[in-house]
mmCIF file of N, CA and C in Angstrom:
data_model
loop_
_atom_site.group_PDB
_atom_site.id
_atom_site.type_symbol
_atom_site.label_atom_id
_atom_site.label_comp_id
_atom_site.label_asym_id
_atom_site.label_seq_id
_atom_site.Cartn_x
_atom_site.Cartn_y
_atom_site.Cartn_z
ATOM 1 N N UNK O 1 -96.288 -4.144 -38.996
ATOM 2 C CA UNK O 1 -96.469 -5.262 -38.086
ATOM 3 C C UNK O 1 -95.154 -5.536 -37.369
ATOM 4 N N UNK O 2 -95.323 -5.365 -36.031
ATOM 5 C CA UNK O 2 -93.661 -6.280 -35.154
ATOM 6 C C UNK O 2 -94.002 -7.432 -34.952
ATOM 7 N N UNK O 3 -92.919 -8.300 -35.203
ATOM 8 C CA UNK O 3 -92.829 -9.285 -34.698
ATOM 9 C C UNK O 3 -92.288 -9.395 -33.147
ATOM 10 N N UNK O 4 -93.052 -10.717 -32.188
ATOM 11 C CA UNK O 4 -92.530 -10.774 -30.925
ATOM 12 C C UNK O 4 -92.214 -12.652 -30.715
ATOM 13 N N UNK O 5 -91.315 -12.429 -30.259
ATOM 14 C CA UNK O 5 -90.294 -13.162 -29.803
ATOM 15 C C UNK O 5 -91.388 -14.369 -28.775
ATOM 16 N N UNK O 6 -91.382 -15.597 -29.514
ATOM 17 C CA UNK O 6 -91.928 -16.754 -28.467
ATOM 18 C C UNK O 6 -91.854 -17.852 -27.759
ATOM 19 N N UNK O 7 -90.305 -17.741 -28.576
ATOM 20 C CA UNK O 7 -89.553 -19.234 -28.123
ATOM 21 C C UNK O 7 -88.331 -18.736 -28.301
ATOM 22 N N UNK O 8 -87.187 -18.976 -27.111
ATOM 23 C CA UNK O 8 -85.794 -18.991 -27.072
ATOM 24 C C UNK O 8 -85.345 -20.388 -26.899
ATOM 25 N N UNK O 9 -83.975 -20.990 -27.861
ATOM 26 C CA UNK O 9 -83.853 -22.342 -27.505
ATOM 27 C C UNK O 9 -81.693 -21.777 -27.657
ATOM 28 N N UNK O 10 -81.168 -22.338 -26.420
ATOM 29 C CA UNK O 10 -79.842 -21.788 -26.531
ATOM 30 C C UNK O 10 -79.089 -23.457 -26.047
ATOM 31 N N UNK O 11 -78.119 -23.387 -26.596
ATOM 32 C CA UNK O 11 -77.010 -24.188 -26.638
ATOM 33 C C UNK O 11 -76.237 -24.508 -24.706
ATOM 34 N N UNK O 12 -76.325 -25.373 -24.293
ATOM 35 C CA UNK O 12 -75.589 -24.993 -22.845
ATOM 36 C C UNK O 12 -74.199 -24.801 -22.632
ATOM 37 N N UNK O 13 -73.390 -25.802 -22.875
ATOM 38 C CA UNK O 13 -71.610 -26.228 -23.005
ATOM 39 C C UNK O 13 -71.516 -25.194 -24.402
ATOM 40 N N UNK O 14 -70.349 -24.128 -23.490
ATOM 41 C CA UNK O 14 -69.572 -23.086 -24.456
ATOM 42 C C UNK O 14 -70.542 -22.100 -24.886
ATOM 43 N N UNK O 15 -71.729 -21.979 -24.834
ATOM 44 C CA UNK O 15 -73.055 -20.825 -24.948
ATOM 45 C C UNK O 15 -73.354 -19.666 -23.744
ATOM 46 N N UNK O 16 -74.490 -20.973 -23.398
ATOM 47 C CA UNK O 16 -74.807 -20.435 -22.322
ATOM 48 C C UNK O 16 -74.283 -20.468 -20.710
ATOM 49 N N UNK O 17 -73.665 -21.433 -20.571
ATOM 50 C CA UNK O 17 -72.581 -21.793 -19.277
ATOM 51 C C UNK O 17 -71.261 -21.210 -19.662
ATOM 52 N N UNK O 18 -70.697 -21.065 -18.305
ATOM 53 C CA UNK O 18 -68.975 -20.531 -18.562
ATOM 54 C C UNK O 18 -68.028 -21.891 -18.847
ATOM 55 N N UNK O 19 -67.046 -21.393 -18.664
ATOM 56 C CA UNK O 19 -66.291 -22.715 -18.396
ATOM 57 C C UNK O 19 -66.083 -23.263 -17.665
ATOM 58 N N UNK O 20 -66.973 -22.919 -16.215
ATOM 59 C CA UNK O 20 -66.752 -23.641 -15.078
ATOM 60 C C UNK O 20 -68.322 -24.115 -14.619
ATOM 61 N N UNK O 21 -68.705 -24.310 -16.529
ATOM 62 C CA UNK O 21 -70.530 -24.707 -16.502
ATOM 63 C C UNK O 21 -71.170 -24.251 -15.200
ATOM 64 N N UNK O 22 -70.966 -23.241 -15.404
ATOM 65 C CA UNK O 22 -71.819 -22.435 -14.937
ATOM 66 C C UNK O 22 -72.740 -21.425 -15.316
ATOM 67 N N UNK O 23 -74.413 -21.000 -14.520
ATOM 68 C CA UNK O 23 -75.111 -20.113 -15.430
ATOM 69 C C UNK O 23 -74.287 -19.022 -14.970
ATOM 70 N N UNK O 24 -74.727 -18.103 -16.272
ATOM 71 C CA UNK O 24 -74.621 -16.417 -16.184
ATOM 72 C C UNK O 24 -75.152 -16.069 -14.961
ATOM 73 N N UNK O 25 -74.670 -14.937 -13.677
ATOM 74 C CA UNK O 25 -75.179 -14.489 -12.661
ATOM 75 C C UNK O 25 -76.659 -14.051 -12.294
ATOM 76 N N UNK O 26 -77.218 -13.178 -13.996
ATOM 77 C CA UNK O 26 -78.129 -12.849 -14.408
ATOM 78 C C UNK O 26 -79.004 -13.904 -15.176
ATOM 79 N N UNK O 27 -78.886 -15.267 -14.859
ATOM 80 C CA UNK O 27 -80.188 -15.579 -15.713
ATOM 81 C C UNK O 27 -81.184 -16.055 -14.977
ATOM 82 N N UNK O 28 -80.920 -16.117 -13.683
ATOM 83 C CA UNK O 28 -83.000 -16.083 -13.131
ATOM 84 C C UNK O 28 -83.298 -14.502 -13.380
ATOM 85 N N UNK O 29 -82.597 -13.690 -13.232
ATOM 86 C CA UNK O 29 -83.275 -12.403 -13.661
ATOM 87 C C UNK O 29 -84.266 -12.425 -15.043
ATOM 88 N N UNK O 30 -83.377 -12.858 -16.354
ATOM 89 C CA UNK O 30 -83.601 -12.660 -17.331
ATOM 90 C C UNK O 30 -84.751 -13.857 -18.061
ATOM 91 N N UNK O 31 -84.826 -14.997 -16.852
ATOM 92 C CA UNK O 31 -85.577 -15.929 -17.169
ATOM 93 C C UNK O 31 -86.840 -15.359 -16.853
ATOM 94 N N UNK O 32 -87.005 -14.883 -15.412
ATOM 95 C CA UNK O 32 -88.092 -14.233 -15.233
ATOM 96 C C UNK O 32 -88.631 -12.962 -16.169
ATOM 97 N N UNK O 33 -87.833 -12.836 -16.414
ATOM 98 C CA UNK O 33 -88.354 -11.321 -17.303
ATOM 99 C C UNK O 33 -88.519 -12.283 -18.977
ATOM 100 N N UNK O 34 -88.540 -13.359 -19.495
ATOM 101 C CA UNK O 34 -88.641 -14.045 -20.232
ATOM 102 C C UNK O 34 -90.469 -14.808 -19.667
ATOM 103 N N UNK O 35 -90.434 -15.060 -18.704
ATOM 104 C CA UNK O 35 -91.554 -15.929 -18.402
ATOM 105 C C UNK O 35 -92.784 -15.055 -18.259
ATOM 106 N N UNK O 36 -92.561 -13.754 -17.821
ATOM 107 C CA UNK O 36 -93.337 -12.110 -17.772
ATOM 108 C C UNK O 36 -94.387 -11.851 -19.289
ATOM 109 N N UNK O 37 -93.316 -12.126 -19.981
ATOM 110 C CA UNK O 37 -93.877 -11.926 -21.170
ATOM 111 C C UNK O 37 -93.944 -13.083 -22.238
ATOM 112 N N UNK O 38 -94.212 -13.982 -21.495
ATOM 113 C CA UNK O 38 -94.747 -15.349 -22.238
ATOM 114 C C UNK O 38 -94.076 -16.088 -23.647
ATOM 115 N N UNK O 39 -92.721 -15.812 -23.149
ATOM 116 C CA UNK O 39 -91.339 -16.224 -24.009
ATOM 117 C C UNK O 39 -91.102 -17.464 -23.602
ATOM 118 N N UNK O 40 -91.131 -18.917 -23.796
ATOM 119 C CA UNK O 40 -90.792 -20.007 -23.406
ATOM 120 C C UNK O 40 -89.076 -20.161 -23.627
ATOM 121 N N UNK O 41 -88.661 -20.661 -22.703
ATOM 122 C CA UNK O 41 -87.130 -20.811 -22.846
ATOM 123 C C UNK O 41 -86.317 -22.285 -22.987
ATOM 124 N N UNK O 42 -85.905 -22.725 -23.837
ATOM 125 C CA UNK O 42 -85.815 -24.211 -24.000
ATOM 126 C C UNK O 42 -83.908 -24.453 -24.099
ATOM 127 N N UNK O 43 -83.917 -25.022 -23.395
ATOM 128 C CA UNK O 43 -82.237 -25.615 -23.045
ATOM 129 C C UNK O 43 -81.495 -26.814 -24.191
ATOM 130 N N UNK O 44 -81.256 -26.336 -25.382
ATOM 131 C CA UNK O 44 -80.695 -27.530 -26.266
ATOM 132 C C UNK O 44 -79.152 -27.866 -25.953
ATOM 133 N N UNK O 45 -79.603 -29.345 -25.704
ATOM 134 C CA UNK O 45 -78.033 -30.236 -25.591
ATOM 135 C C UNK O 45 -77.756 -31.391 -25.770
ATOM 136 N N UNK O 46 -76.762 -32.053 -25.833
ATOM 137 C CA UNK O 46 -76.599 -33.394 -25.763
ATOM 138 C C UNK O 46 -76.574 -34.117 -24.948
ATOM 139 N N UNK O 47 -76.849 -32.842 -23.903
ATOM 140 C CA UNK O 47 -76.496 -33.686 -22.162
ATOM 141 C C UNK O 47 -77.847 -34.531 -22.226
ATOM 142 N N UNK O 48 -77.805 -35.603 -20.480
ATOM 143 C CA UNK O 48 -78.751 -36.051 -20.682
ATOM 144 C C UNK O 48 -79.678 -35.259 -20.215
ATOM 145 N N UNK O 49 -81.274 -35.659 -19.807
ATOM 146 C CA UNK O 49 -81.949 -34.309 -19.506
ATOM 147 C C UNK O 49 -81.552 -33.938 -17.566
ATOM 148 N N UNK O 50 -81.230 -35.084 -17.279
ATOM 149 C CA UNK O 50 -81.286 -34.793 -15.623
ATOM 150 C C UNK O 50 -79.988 -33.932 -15.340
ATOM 151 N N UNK O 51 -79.060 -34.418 -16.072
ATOM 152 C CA UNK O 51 -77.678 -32.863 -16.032
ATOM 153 C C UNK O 51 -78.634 -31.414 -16.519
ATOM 154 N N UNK O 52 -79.621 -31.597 -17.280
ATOM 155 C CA UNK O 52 -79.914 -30.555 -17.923
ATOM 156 C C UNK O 52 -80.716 -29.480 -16.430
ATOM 157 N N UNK O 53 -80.967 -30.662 -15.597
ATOM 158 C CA UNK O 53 -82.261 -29.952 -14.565
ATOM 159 C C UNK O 53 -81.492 -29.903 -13.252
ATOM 160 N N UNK O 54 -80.656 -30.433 -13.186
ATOM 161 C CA UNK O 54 -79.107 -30.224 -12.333
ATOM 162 C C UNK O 54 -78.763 -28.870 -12.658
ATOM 163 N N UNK O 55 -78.282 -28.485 -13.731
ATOM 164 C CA UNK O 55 -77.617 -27.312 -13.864
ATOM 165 C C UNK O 55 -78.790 -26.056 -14.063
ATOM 166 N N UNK O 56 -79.625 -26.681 -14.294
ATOM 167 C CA UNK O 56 -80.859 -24.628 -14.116
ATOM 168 C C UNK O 56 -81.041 -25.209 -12.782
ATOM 169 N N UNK O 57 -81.253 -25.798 -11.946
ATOM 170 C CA UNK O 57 -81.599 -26.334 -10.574
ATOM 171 C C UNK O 57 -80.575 -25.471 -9.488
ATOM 172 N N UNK O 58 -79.162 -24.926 -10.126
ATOM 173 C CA UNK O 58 -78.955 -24.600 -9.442
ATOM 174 C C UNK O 58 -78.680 -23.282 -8.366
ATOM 175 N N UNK O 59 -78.476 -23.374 -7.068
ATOM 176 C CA UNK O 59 -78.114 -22.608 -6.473
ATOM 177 C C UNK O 59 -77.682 -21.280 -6.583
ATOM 178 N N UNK O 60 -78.129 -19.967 -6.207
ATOM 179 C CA UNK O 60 -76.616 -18.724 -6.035
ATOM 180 C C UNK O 60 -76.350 -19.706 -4.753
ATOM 181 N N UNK O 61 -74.787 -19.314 -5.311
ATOM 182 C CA UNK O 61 -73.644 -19.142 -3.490
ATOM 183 C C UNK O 61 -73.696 -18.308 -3.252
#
């Protein structure tokens, strides 16, 4: 039996952001290829939630 992967939950400050809180270049890539295969992706922090939707909200430059 494999097991498959159904929930990702990652840390933001010092994880998943740089130090200039920022996302990885690659993570709408990897989100999409997460949402493809019906992997839910959940953002754990202390922030409040509207920083939380600020920072996946944002932009490439």
């Amino acid at each position: 039996m494999t097991a498959s992967i159904k929930f990702i939950a990652t840390d933001m400050d010092g994880t998943l952001l740089c130090e200039k809180k920022q996302l990885p270049s690659d993570f709408y890539d990897v989100f999409n290829q997460l949402q493809q295969k019906n992997v839910l992706f959940a953002a754990a922090s202390g922030r409040q939630y509207q920083s939380l939707v600020n920072t996946l909200h944002q932009k490439k430059v």
